[in-house]
Short mmCIF file of C-alpha atoms in Angstrom, two decimals:
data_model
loop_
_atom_site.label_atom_id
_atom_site.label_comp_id
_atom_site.label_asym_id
_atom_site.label_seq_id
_atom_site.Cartn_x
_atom_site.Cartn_y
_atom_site.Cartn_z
CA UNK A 583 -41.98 -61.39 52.54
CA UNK A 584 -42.10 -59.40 49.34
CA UNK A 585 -45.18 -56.73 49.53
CA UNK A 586 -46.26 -55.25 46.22
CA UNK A 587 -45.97 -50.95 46.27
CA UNK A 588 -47.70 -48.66 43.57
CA UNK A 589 -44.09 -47.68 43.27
CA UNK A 590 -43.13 -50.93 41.67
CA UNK A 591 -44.96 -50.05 38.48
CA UNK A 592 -43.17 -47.15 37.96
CA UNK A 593 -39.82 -49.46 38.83
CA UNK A 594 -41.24 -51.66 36.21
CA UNK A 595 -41.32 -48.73 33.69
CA UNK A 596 -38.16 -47.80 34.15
CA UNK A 597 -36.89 -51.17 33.88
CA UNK A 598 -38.89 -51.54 30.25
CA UNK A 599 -36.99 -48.19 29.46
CA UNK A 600 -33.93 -49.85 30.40
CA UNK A 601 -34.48 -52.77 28.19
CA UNK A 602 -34.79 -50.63 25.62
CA UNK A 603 -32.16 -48.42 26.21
CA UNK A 604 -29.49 -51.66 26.17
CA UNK A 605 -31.38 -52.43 22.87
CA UNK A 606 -30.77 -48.95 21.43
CA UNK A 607 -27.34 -48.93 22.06
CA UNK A 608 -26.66 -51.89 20.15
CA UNK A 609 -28.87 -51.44 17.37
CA UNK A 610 -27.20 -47.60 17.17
CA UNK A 611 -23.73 -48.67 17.18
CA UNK A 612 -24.10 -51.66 14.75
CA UNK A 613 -25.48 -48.77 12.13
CA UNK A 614 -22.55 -46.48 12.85
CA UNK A 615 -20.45 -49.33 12.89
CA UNK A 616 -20.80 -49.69 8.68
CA UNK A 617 -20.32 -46.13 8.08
CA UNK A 618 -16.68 -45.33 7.30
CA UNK A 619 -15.08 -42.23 9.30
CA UNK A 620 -13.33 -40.40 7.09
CA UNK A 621 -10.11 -40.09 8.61
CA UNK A 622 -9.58 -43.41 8.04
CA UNK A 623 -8.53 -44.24 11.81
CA UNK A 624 -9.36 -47.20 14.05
CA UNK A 625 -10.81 -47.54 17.04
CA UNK A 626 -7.37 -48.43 18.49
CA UNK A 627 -5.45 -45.85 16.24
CA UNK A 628 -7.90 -42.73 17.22
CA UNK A 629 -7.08 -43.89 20.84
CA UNK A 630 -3.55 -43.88 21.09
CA UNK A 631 -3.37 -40.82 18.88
CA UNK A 632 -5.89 -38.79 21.36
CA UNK A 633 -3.69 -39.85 24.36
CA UNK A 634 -0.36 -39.32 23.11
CA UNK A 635 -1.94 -35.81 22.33
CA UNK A 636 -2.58 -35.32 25.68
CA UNK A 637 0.52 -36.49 27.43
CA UNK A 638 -0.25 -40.33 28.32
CA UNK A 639 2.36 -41.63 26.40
CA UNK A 640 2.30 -44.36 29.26
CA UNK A 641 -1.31 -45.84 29.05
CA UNK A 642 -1.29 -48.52 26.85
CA UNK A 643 -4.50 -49.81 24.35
CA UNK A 644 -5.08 -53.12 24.62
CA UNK A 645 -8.01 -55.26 22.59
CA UNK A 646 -10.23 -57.56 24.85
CA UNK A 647 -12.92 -59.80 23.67
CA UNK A 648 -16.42 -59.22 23.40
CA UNK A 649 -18.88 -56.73 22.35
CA UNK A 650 -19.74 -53.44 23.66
CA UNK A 651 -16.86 -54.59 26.59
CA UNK A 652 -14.72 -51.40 26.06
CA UNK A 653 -13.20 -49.82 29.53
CA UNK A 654 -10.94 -47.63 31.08
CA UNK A 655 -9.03 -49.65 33.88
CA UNK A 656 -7.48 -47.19 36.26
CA UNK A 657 -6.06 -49.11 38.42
CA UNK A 658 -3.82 -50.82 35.80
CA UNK A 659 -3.96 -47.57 33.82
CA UNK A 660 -5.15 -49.04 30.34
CA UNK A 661 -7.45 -48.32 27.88
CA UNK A 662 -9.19 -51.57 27.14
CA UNK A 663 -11.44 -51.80 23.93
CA UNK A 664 -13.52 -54.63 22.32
CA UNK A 665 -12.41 -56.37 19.59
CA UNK A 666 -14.90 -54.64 16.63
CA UNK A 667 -13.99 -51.19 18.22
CA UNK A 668 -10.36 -52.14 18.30
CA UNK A 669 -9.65 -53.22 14.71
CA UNK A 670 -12.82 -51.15 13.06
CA UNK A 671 -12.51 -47.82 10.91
CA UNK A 672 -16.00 -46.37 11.26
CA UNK A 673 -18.11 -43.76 13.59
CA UNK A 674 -18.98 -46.11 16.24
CA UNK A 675 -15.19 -47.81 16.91
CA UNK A 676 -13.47 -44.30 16.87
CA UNK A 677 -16.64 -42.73 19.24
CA UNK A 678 -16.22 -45.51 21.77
CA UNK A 679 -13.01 -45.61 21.71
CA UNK A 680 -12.15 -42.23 22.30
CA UNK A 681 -15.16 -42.10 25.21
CA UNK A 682 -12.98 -44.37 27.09
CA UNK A 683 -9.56 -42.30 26.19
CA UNK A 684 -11.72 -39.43 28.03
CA UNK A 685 -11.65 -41.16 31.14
CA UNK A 686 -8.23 -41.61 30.84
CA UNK A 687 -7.88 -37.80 30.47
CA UNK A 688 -10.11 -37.51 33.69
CA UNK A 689 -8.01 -39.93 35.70
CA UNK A 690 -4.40 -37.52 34.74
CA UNK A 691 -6.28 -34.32 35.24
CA UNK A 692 -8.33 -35.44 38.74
CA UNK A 693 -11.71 -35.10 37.80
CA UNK A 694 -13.85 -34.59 41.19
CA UNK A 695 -16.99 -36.78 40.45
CA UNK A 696 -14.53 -39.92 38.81
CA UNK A 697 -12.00 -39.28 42.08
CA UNK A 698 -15.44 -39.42 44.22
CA UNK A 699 -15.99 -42.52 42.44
CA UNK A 700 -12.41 -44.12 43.06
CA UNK A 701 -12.75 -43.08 46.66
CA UNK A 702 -16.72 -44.84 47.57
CA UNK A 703 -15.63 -48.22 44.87
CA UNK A 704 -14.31 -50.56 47.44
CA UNK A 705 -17.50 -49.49 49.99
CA UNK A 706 -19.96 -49.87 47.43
CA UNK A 707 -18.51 -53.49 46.67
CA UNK A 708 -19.04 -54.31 50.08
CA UNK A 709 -22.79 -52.29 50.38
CA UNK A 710 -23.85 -53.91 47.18
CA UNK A 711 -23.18 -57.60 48.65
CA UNK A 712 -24.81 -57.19 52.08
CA UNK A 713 -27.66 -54.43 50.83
CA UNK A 714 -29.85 -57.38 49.26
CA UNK A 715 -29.12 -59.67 52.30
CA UNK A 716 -30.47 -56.94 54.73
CA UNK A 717 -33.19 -55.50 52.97
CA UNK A 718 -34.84 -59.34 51.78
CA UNK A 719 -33.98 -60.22 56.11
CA UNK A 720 -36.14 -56.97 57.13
CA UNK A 721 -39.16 -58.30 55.05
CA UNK A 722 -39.19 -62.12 56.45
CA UNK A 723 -38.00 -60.79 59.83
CA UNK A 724 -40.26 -57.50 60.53
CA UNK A 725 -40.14 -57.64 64.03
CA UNK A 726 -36.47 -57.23 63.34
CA UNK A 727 -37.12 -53.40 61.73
CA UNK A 728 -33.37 -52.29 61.90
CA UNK A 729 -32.25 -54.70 59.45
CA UNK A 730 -34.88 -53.18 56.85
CA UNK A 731 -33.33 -49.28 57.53
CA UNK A 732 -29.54 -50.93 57.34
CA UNK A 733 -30.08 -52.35 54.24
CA UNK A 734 -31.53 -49.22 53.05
CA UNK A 735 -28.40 -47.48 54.35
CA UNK A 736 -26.41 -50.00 51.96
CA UNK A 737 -28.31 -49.53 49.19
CA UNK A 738 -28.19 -45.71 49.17
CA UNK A 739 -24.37 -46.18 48.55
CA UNK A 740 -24.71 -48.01 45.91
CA UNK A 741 -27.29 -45.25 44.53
CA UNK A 742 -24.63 -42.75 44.88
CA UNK A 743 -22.46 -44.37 43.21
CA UNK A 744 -24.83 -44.47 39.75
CA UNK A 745 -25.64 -41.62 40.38
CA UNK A 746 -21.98 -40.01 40.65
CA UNK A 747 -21.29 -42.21 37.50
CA UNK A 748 -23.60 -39.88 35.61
CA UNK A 749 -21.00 -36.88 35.31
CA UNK A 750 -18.41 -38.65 34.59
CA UNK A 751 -20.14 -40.82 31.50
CA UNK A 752 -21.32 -37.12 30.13
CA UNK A 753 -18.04 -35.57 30.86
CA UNK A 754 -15.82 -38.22 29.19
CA UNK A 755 -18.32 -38.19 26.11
CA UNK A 756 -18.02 -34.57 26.33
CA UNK A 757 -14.01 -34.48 26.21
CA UNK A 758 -14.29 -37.05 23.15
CA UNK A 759 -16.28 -35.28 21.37
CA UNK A 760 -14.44 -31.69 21.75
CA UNK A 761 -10.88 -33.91 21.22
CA UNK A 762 -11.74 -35.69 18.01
CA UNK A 763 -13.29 -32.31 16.26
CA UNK A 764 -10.54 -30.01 17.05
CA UNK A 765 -7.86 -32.77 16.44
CA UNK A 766 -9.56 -33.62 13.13
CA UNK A 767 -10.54 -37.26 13.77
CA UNK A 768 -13.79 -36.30 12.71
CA UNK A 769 -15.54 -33.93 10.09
CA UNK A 770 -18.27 -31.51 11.52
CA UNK A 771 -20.98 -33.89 9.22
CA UNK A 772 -19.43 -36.81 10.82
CA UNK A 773 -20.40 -35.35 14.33
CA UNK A 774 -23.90 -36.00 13.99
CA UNK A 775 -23.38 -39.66 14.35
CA UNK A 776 -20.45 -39.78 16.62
CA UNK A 777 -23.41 -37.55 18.93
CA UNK A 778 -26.18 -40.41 18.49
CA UNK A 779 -23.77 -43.40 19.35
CA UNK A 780 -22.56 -41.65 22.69
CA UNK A 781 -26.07 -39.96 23.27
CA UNK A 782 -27.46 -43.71 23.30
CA UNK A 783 -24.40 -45.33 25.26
CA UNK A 784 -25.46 -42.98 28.17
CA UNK A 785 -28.99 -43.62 28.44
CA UNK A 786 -28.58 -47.44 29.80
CA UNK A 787 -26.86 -45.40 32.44
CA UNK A 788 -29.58 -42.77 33.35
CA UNK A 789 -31.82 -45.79 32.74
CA UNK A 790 -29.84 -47.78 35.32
CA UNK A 791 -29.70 -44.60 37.91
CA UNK A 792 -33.64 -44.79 37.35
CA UNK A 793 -34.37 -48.09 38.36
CA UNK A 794 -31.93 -47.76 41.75
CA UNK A 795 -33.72 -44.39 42.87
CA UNK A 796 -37.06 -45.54 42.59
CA UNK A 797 -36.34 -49.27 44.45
CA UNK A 798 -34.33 -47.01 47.09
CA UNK A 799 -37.41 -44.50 47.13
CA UNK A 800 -39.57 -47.64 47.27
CA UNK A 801 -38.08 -49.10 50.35
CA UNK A 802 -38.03 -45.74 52.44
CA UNK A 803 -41.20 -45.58 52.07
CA UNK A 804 -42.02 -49.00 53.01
CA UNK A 805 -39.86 -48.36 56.05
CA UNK A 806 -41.20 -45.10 57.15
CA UNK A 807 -45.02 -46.49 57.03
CA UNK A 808 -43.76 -49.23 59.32
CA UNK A 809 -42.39 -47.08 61.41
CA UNK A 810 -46.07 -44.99 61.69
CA UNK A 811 -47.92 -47.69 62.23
CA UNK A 812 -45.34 -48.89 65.16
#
């Protein structure tokens, strides 16, 4: 069974901040989302002009439903934005848009931390499946301690992978940001709010990282003090 650690309060913390952090996105990109950018671009327009500028003449922009659903697919190789960021002409559509275009640019030019990524996906897939399995079978079953520690095992993968995620979420915001100043998609005024919708897009994902270390952290330690008492 379930034991309750000190740890989970801070766990429970961090999953308030997250809450909050999902919140914040959406409440800062529906404000960006009525100011006009000046260029006059949409989403989908800023996006095809910022990879055609950078040689991927061959990725293709395609509008999904849904809010907040934007993607780059790099397996098919397509930029895939939501429908408001698609169609829209204002800070938030052309920010999004071209955050996504910037993994694009990291997927041509090999970025380490998104090819790390690519390379641990189908494991963590697998690891994220059996990790809960194991880990809620070592706390029914603790004469059976190895199935606690292999879950743990799991679950560190898919900690690694959030964790690697980090980079590349700051990197690709950081390529967008660079791209759509010196290309002129944006004014230097205008890059005060294209900084506060990307700023809060990647705190759901340190938020995210958070929660994971601390419920990994919580489990070694749950595991080691079985293991001293043994």
């Amino acid at each position: 069974m379930f034991v309750f650690h000190p740890l989970d309060y801070v766990i429970i913390v961090a999953f308030v901040l997250s809450l909050w952090a999902s919140s914040r996105v959406r409440s800062t990109f529906n404000k960006w989302s009525e100011v006009p950018i000046y260029s006059g671009m949409t989403g989908a327009q800023a996006a095809r002009r910022m990879l055609d500028s950078n040689g991927l003449y061959d990725v293709p922009v395609e509008a999904v439903p849904g809010t907040l659903t934007d993607h780059y697919d790099p397996i098919a190789r397509v930029v895939r934005l939501s429908e408001p960021v698609y169609y829209q002409s204002s800070i938030s559509a052309v920010s999004v848009a071209c955050h996504e275009v910037g993994h694009a640019i990291q997927h041509k030019v090999h970025y380490p931390m998104l090819v790390a990524r690519h390379h641990i996906f189908p494991v963590v897939n697998f690891a994220s499946g059996v990790a809960p399995i194991l880990i809620l079978g070592g706390f029914i079953f603790q004469q059976i301690p190895w199935l606690l520690g292999i879950g743990i095992l799991f679950f560190s993968v898919a900690v690694a992978f959030q964790l690697i995620t980090l980079p590349v979420e700051f990197n690709a915001s950081s390529r967008a940001r660079d791209l759509m100043l010196s290309e002129g998609f944006i004014s230097n005024e205008e890059e005060r709010g294209v900084a506060k919708v990307l700023r809060a897009a990647a705190l759901t994902y340190v938020a995210a990282a958070l929660i994971s270390v601390l419920e990994l952290l919580k489990y070694i330690m749950i595991f080691s003090g079985r293991n001293n008492n043994d």
